[in-house]
């Protein structure tokens, strides 16, 4: 049975090239191709593709939030594709429900394999990127705590964070209390300042 794939990429040539590349494989069926996150989310909610590939540029900070929304749709798994990834993006993706994070410079066969593995329920993260992002010994926070703090930095409320990370409001508050304590901060705002100055988020 073919794997239904939705491609999301704001760059037209990149999107068409990616669609053409996927069409070469007999077990992939590109069921949609969109340029905007809202259109892609609407398509994913309506058609429930197996895998949604989100190709984005480094400066597109909302790509991860979009991937998390896709991951919350039953039957859909999201995968990020980019030339480079910032440390906060890797950490947030790893701590959340995003199924894969793949650099653009991987060989096609490796890219195809990643899609197949994601469809089977695995999580596929580039090892070098993950070690570099999560192996910072100076940061006392866990990936989940960093993810929660990143959401706070983006202006999300406790309730919104709970919905996106599939946690209870109380659990989110506990994570935030732990963050404040670990960073020896006065409050959440001070914790954000410390994390930003340390380039952890």
PDB file of C-alpha atoms in Angstrom:
ATOM      1  CA  UNK A   1       0.000   0.000   0.000  1.00  0.00           C
ATOM      2  CA  UNK A   2       1.314   3.445  -0.960  1.00  0.00           C
ATOM      3  CA  UNK A   3       2.351   5.973   1.660  1.00  0.00           C
ATOM      4  CA  UNK A   4       0.276   9.151   1.255  1.00  0.00           C
ATOM      5  CA  UNK A   5       2.524  12.198   1.503  1.00  0.00           C
ATOM      6  CA  UNK A   6       1.692  15.891   1.725  1.00  0.00           C
ATOM      7  CA  UNK A   7       4.455  18.363   0.829  1.00  0.00           C
ATOM      8  CA  UNK A   8       4.502  21.842   2.345  1.00  0.00           C
ATOM      9  CA  UNK A   9       7.072  24.350   1.093  1.00  0.00           C
ATOM     10  CA  UNK A  10       6.726  28.103   0.548  1.00  0.00           C
ATOM     11  CA  UNK A  11       9.339  28.040  -2.231  1.00  0.00           C
ATOM     12  CA  UNK A  12       7.670  27.011  -5.493  1.00  0.00           C
ATOM     13  CA  UNK A  13      10.687  25.467  -7.252  1.00  0.00           C
ATOM     14  CA  UNK A  14      11.718  23.628  -4.115  1.00  0.00           C
ATOM     15  CA  UNK A  15       8.194  22.281  -3.643  1.00  0.00           C
ATOM     16  CA  UNK A  16       7.911  21.076  -7.240  1.00  0.00           C
ATOM     17  CA  UNK A  17      11.373  19.487  -7.114  1.00  0.00           C
ATOM     18  CA  UNK A  18      10.534  17.695  -3.883  1.00  0.00           C
ATOM     19  CA  UNK A  19       7.234  16.463  -5.294  1.00  0.00           C
ATOM     20  CA  UNK A  20       8.969  15.181  -8.446  1.00  0.00           C
ATOM     21  CA  UNK A  21      11.628  13.429  -6.371  1.00  0.00           C
ATOM     22  CA  UNK A  22       9.026  11.620  -4.267  1.00  0.00           C
ATOM     23  CA  UNK A  23       7.091  10.597  -7.395  1.00  0.00           C
ATOM     24  CA  UNK A  24      10.052   8.443  -8.437  1.00  0.00           C
ATOM     25  CA  UNK A  25       9.292   5.967  -5.665  1.00  0.00           C
ATOM     26  CA  UNK A  26       6.477   3.485  -6.309  1.00  0.00           C
ATOM     27  CA  UNK A  27       5.416   3.291  -2.675  1.00  0.00           C
ATOM     28  CA  UNK A  28       4.933   7.072  -2.297  1.00  0.00           C
ATOM     29  CA  UNK A  29       1.794   8.893  -3.382  1.00  0.00           C
ATOM     30  CA  UNK A  30       1.990  12.683  -3.187  1.00  0.00           C
ATOM     31  CA  UNK A  31      -1.616  13.523  -2.363  1.00  0.00           C
ATOM     32  CA  UNK A  32      -1.067  17.243  -1.948  1.00  0.00           C
ATOM     33  CA  UNK A  33       1.375  20.119  -2.330  1.00  0.00           C
ATOM     34  CA  UNK A  34       0.870  23.424  -0.522  1.00  0.00           C
ATOM     35  CA  UNK A  35       2.760  26.672  -0.041  1.00  0.00           C
ATOM     36  CA  UNK A  36       1.116  27.920   3.141  1.00  0.00           C
ATOM     37  CA  UNK A  37       0.836  26.416   6.601  1.00  0.00           C
ATOM     38  CA  UNK A  38      -2.883  27.179   6.916  1.00  0.00           C
ATOM     39  CA  UNK A  39      -3.640  25.465   3.592  1.00  0.00           C
ATOM     40  CA  UNK A  40      -1.478  22.485   4.552  1.00  0.00           C
ATOM     41  CA  UNK A  41      -3.165  22.145   7.941  1.00  0.00           C
ATOM     42  CA  UNK A  42      -6.613  22.298   6.360  1.00  0.00           C
ATOM     43  CA  UNK A  43      -5.605  19.663   3.806  1.00  0.00           C
ATOM     44  CA  UNK A  44      -4.106  17.418   6.490  1.00  0.00           C
ATOM     45  CA  UNK A  45      -7.213  17.637   8.666  1.00  0.00           C
ATOM     46  CA  UNK A  46      -9.454  16.785   5.717  1.00  0.00           C
ATOM     47  CA  UNK A  47      -7.423  14.067   3.967  1.00  0.00           C
ATOM     48  CA  UNK A  48      -5.241  12.650   6.785  1.00  0.00           C
ATOM     49  CA  UNK A  49      -2.047  11.887   4.801  1.00  0.00           C
ATOM     50  CA  UNK A  50       0.346   9.424   6.420  1.00  0.00           C
ATOM     51  CA  UNK A  51       3.302  11.813   6.426  1.00  0.00           C
ATOM     52  CA  UNK A  52       3.448  15.597   6.067  1.00  0.00           C
ATOM     53  CA  UNK A  53       6.863  16.856   4.944  1.00  0.00           C
ATOM     54  CA  UNK A  54       7.437  20.451   6.026  1.00  0.00           C
ATOM     55  CA  UNK A  55      10.303  22.005   4.107  1.00  0.00           C
ATOM     56  CA  UNK A  56      11.251  25.361   5.607  1.00  0.00           C
ATOM     57  CA  UNK A  57      13.904  28.038   5.825  1.00  0.00           C
ATOM     58  CA  UNK A  58      15.924  28.600   8.986  1.00  0.00           C
ATOM     59  CA  UNK A  59      14.171  31.910   9.739  1.00  0.00           C
ATOM     60  CA  UNK A  60      10.648  30.436   9.602  1.00  0.00           C
ATOM     61  CA  UNK A  61      10.068  30.201  13.348  1.00  0.00           C
ATOM     62  CA  UNK A  62       6.458  29.019  12.977  1.00  0.00           C
ATOM     63  CA  UNK A  63       7.390  25.827  11.116  1.00  0.00           C
ATOM     64  CA  UNK A  64       7.835  23.843  14.329  1.00  0.00           C
ATOM     65  CA  UNK A  65       4.496  25.018  15.723  1.00  0.00           C
ATOM     66  CA  UNK A  66       2.851  23.964  12.460  1.00  0.00           C
ATOM     67  CA  UNK A  67       4.554  20.551  12.589  1.00  0.00           C
ATOM     68  CA  UNK A  68       3.262  20.076  16.143  1.00  0.00           C
ATOM     69  CA  UNK A  69      -0.294  20.873  15.029  1.00  0.00           C
ATOM     70  CA  UNK A  70      -0.024  18.332  12.214  1.00  0.00           C
ATOM     71  CA  UNK A  71       1.300  15.735  14.643  1.00  0.00           C
ATOM     72  CA  UNK A  72      -1.832  16.172  16.764  1.00  0.00           C
ATOM     73  CA  UNK A  73      -4.067  15.073  13.857  1.00  0.00           C
ATOM     74  CA  UNK A  74      -4.962  11.372  14.185  1.00  0.00           C
ATOM     75  CA  UNK A  75      -3.175   9.270  11.590  1.00  0.00           C
ATOM     76  CA  UNK A  76      -0.772  12.050  10.535  1.00  0.00           C
ATOM     77  CA  UNK A  77       2.935  12.290  11.255  1.00  0.00           C
ATOM     78  CA  UNK A  78       5.063  15.355  10.588  1.00  0.00           C
ATOM     79  CA  UNK A  79       8.645  15.597   9.406  1.00  0.00           C
ATOM     80  CA  UNK A  80      10.827  18.727   9.148  1.00  0.00           C
ATOM     81  CA  UNK A  81      13.233  19.256   6.258  1.00  0.00           C
ATOM     82  CA  UNK A  82      15.692  22.163   6.157  1.00  0.00           C
ATOM     83  CA  UNK A  83      19.193  23.160   5.116  1.00  0.00           C
ATOM     84  CA  UNK A  84      20.129  23.841   8.734  1.00  0.00           C
ATOM     85  CA  UNK A  85      18.433  23.681  12.114  1.00  0.00           C
ATOM     86  CA  UNK A  86      18.928  25.911  15.124  1.00  0.00           C
ATOM     87  CA  UNK A  87      19.504  24.308  18.512  1.00  0.00           C
ATOM     88  CA  UNK A  88      16.074  25.448  19.857  1.00  0.00           C
ATOM     89  CA  UNK A  89      14.318  23.907  16.833  1.00  0.00           C
ATOM     90  CA  UNK A  90      16.038  20.553  17.332  1.00  0.00           C
ATOM     91  CA  UNK A  91      15.313  20.539  21.044  1.00  0.00           C
ATOM     92  CA  UNK A  92      11.675  21.488  20.631  1.00  0.00           C
ATOM     93  CA  UNK A  93      11.136  18.941  17.856  1.00  0.00           C
ATOM     94  CA  UNK A  94      12.824  16.186  19.853  1.00  0.00           C
ATOM     95  CA  UNK A  95      10.837  16.969  23.011  1.00  0.00           C
ATOM     96  CA  UNK A  96       7.498  17.180  21.195  1.00  0.00           C
ATOM     97  CA  UNK A  97       5.466  14.953  18.900  1.00  0.00           C
ATOM     98  CA  UNK A  98       7.335  15.689  15.661  1.00  0.00           C
ATOM     99  CA  UNK A  99       8.354  12.411  14.043  1.00  0.00           C
ATOM    100  CA  UNK A 100      11.395  13.409  12.042  1.00  0.00           C
ATOM    101  CA  UNK A 101      14.011  16.047  11.394  1.00  0.00           C
ATOM    102  CA  UNK A 102      16.129  15.597   8.265  1.00  0.00           C
ATOM    103  CA  UNK A 103      18.770  17.890   6.689  1.00  0.00           C
ATOM    104  CA  UNK A 104      18.379  18.734   3.005  1.00  0.00           C
ATOM    105  CA  UNK A 105      21.850  17.446   2.171  1.00  0.00           C
ATOM    106  CA  UNK A 106      21.080  13.779   2.862  1.00  0.00           C
ATOM    107  CA  UNK A 107      21.125  11.404  -0.148  1.00  0.00           C
ATOM    108  CA  UNK A 108      17.684  10.721  -1.674  1.00  0.00           C
ATOM    109  CA  UNK A 109      17.708   7.091  -0.522  1.00  0.00           C
ATOM    110  CA  UNK A 110      18.264   8.166   3.062  1.00  0.00           C
ATOM    111  CA  UNK A 111      15.447  10.697   2.746  1.00  0.00           C
ATOM    112  CA  UNK A 112      13.093   8.052   1.342  1.00  0.00           C
ATOM    113  CA  UNK A 113      14.046   5.658   4.125  1.00  0.00           C
ATOM    114  CA  UNK A 114      13.302   8.329   6.724  1.00  0.00           C
ATOM    115  CA  UNK A 115       9.788   8.800   5.327  1.00  0.00           C
ATOM    116  CA  UNK A 116       9.122   5.056   5.395  1.00  0.00           C
ATOM    117  CA  UNK A 117      10.365   4.757   8.962  1.00  0.00           C
ATOM    118  CA  UNK A 118       8.252   7.712  10.080  1.00  0.00           C
ATOM    119  CA  UNK A 119       5.172   6.142   8.484  1.00  0.00           C
ATOM    120  CA  UNK A 120       5.870   2.940  10.430  1.00  0.00           C
ATOM    121  CA  UNK A 121       5.793   4.877  13.685  1.00  0.00           C
ATOM    122  CA  UNK A 122       9.494   5.483  14.251  1.00  0.00           C
ATOM    123  CA  UNK A 123      11.063   8.840  15.062  1.00  0.00           C
ATOM    124  CA  UNK A 124      13.901   9.795  12.730  1.00  0.00           C
ATOM    125  CA  UNK A 125      16.350  12.470  13.893  1.00  0.00           C
ATOM    126  CA  UNK A 126      19.761  13.177  12.416  1.00  0.00           C
ATOM    127  CA  UNK A 127      22.162  11.856  15.052  1.00  0.00           C
ATOM    128  CA  UNK A 128      24.756  14.608  14.698  1.00  0.00           C
ATOM    129  CA  UNK A 129      22.167  17.370  15.009  1.00  0.00           C
ATOM    130  CA  UNK A 130      20.507  15.761  18.006  1.00  0.00           C
ATOM    131  CA  UNK A 131      23.739  15.192  19.923  1.00  0.00           C
ATOM    132  CA  UNK A 132      24.858  18.761  19.246  1.00  0.00           C
ATOM    133  CA  UNK A 133      21.558  20.214  20.420  1.00  0.00           C
ATOM    134  CA  UNK A 134      20.879  17.996  23.423  1.00  0.00           C
ATOM    135  CA  UNK A 135      24.424  17.364  24.569  1.00  0.00           C
ATOM    136  CA  UNK A 136      25.089  20.825  25.991  1.00  0.00           C
ATOM    137  CA  UNK A 137      26.371  20.065  29.469  1.00  0.00           C
ATOM    138  CA  UNK A 138      25.924  23.690  30.555  1.00  0.00           C
ATOM    139  CA  UNK A 139      22.158  23.510  30.267  1.00  0.00           C
ATOM    140  CA  UNK A 140      20.485  21.998  33.348  1.00  0.00           C
ATOM    141  CA  UNK A 141      17.069  21.721  31.716  1.00  0.00           C
ATOM    142  CA  UNK A 142      15.564  18.602  30.176  1.00  0.00           C
ATOM    143  CA  UNK A 143      14.358  18.665  26.532  1.00  0.00           C
ATOM    144  CA  UNK A 144      10.755  18.784  27.755  1.00  0.00           C
ATOM    145  CA  UNK A 145      11.482  21.721  30.086  1.00  0.00           C
ATOM    146  CA  UNK A 146      13.184  23.531  27.214  1.00  0.00           C
ATOM    147  CA  UNK A 147      10.181  22.862  25.002  1.00  0.00           C
ATOM    148  CA  UNK A 148       7.774  24.279  27.600  1.00  0.00           C
ATOM    149  CA  UNK A 149       9.988  27.332  28.130  1.00  0.00           C
ATOM    150  CA  UNK A 150      10.203  27.907  24.370  1.00  0.00           C
ATOM    151  CA  UNK A 151       6.409  27.964  24.181  1.00  0.00           C
ATOM    152  CA  UNK A 152       6.327  30.515  27.005  1.00  0.00           C
ATOM    153  CA  UNK A 153       8.835  32.642  25.097  1.00  0.00           C
ATOM    154  CA  UNK A 154       6.525  32.528  22.071  1.00  0.00           C
ATOM    155  CA  UNK A 155       3.679  33.895  24.175  1.00  0.00           C
ATOM    156  CA  UNK A 156       1.644  30.728  24.695  1.00  0.00           C
ATOM    157  CA  UNK A 157      -0.499  30.424  27.795  1.00  0.00           C
ATOM    158  CA  UNK A 158      -0.296  27.457  30.165  1.00  0.00           C
ATOM    159  CA  UNK A 159      -3.478  26.059  28.627  1.00  0.00           C
ATOM    160  CA  UNK A 160      -2.157  26.414  25.079  1.00  0.00           C
ATOM    161  CA  UNK A 161       1.109  24.729  26.003  1.00  0.00           C
ATOM    162  CA  UNK A 162      -0.799  21.894  27.651  1.00  0.00           C
ATOM    163  CA  UNK A 163      -2.899  21.373  24.513  1.00  0.00           C
ATOM    164  CA  UNK A 164       0.075  21.417  22.157  1.00  0.00           C
ATOM    165  CA  UNK A 165       2.259  19.108  24.217  1.00  0.00           C
ATOM    166  CA  UNK A 166      -0.641  16.914  25.357  1.00  0.00           C
ATOM    167  CA  UNK A 167      -0.061  17.605  29.029  1.00  0.00           C
ATOM    168  CA  UNK A 168      -2.289  18.748  31.856  1.00  0.00           C
ATOM    169  CA  UNK A 169      -2.189  22.386  32.975  1.00  0.00           C
ATOM    170  CA  UNK A 170      -0.772  21.251  36.292  1.00  0.00           C
ATOM    171  CA  UNK A 171       2.064  19.350  34.633  1.00  0.00           C
ATOM    172  CA  UNK A 172       3.005  22.429  32.590  1.00  0.00           C
ATOM    173  CA  UNK A 173       3.072  24.535  35.761  1.00  0.00           C
ATOM    174  CA  UNK A 174       5.248  21.911  37.438  1.00  0.00           C
ATOM    175  CA  UNK A 175       7.701  22.051  34.520  1.00  0.00           C
ATOM    176  CA  UNK A 176       7.824  25.838  34.754  1.00  0.00           C
ATOM    177  CA  UNK A 177       8.413  25.708  38.514  1.00  0.00           C
ATOM    178  CA  UNK A 178      11.230  23.233  37.917  1.00  0.00           C
ATOM    179  CA  UNK A 179      12.747  25.543  35.283  1.00  0.00           C
ATOM    180  CA  UNK A 180      12.696  28.519  37.656  1.00  0.00           C
ATOM    181  CA  UNK A 181      14.283  26.453  40.412  1.00  0.00           C
ATOM    182  CA  UNK A 182      16.994  24.903  38.228  1.00  0.00           C
ATOM    183  CA  UNK A 183      18.001  28.257  36.757  1.00  0.00           C
ATOM    184  CA  UNK A 184      17.858  29.931  40.182  1.00  0.00           C
ATOM    185  CA  UNK A 185      15.607  32.525  38.589  1.00  0.00           C
ATOM    186  CA  UNK A 186      13.293  34.940  40.390  1.00  0.00           C
ATOM    187  CA  UNK A 187      10.326  34.040  38.180  1.00  0.00           C
ATOM    188  CA  UNK A 188       9.400  32.834  34.679  1.00  0.00           C
ATOM    189  CA  UNK A 189      10.448  36.114  33.057  1.00  0.00           C
ATOM    190  CA  UNK A 190      13.854  35.891  34.693  1.00  0.00           C
ATOM    191  CA  UNK A 191      14.117  32.238  33.623  1.00  0.00           C
ATOM    192  CA  UNK A 192      13.396  33.287  30.023  1.00  0.00           C
ATOM    193  CA  UNK A 193      16.102  35.938  30.225  1.00  0.00           C
ATOM    194  CA  UNK A 194      18.665  33.439  31.509  1.00  0.00           C
ATOM    195  CA  UNK A 195      17.760  30.858  28.866  1.00  0.00           C
ATOM    196  CA  UNK A 196      17.867  33.404  26.037  1.00  0.00           C
ATOM    197  CA  UNK A 197      21.201  34.861  27.133  1.00  0.00           C
ATOM    198  CA  UNK A 198      22.617  31.341  27.310  1.00  0.00           C
ATOM    199  CA  UNK A 199      21.255  30.533  23.818  1.00  0.00           C
ATOM    200  CA  UNK A 200      19.306  27.556  25.128  1.00  0.00           C
ATOM    201  CA  UNK A 201      16.096  28.747  23.472  1.00  0.00           C
TER     202      UNK A 201
END
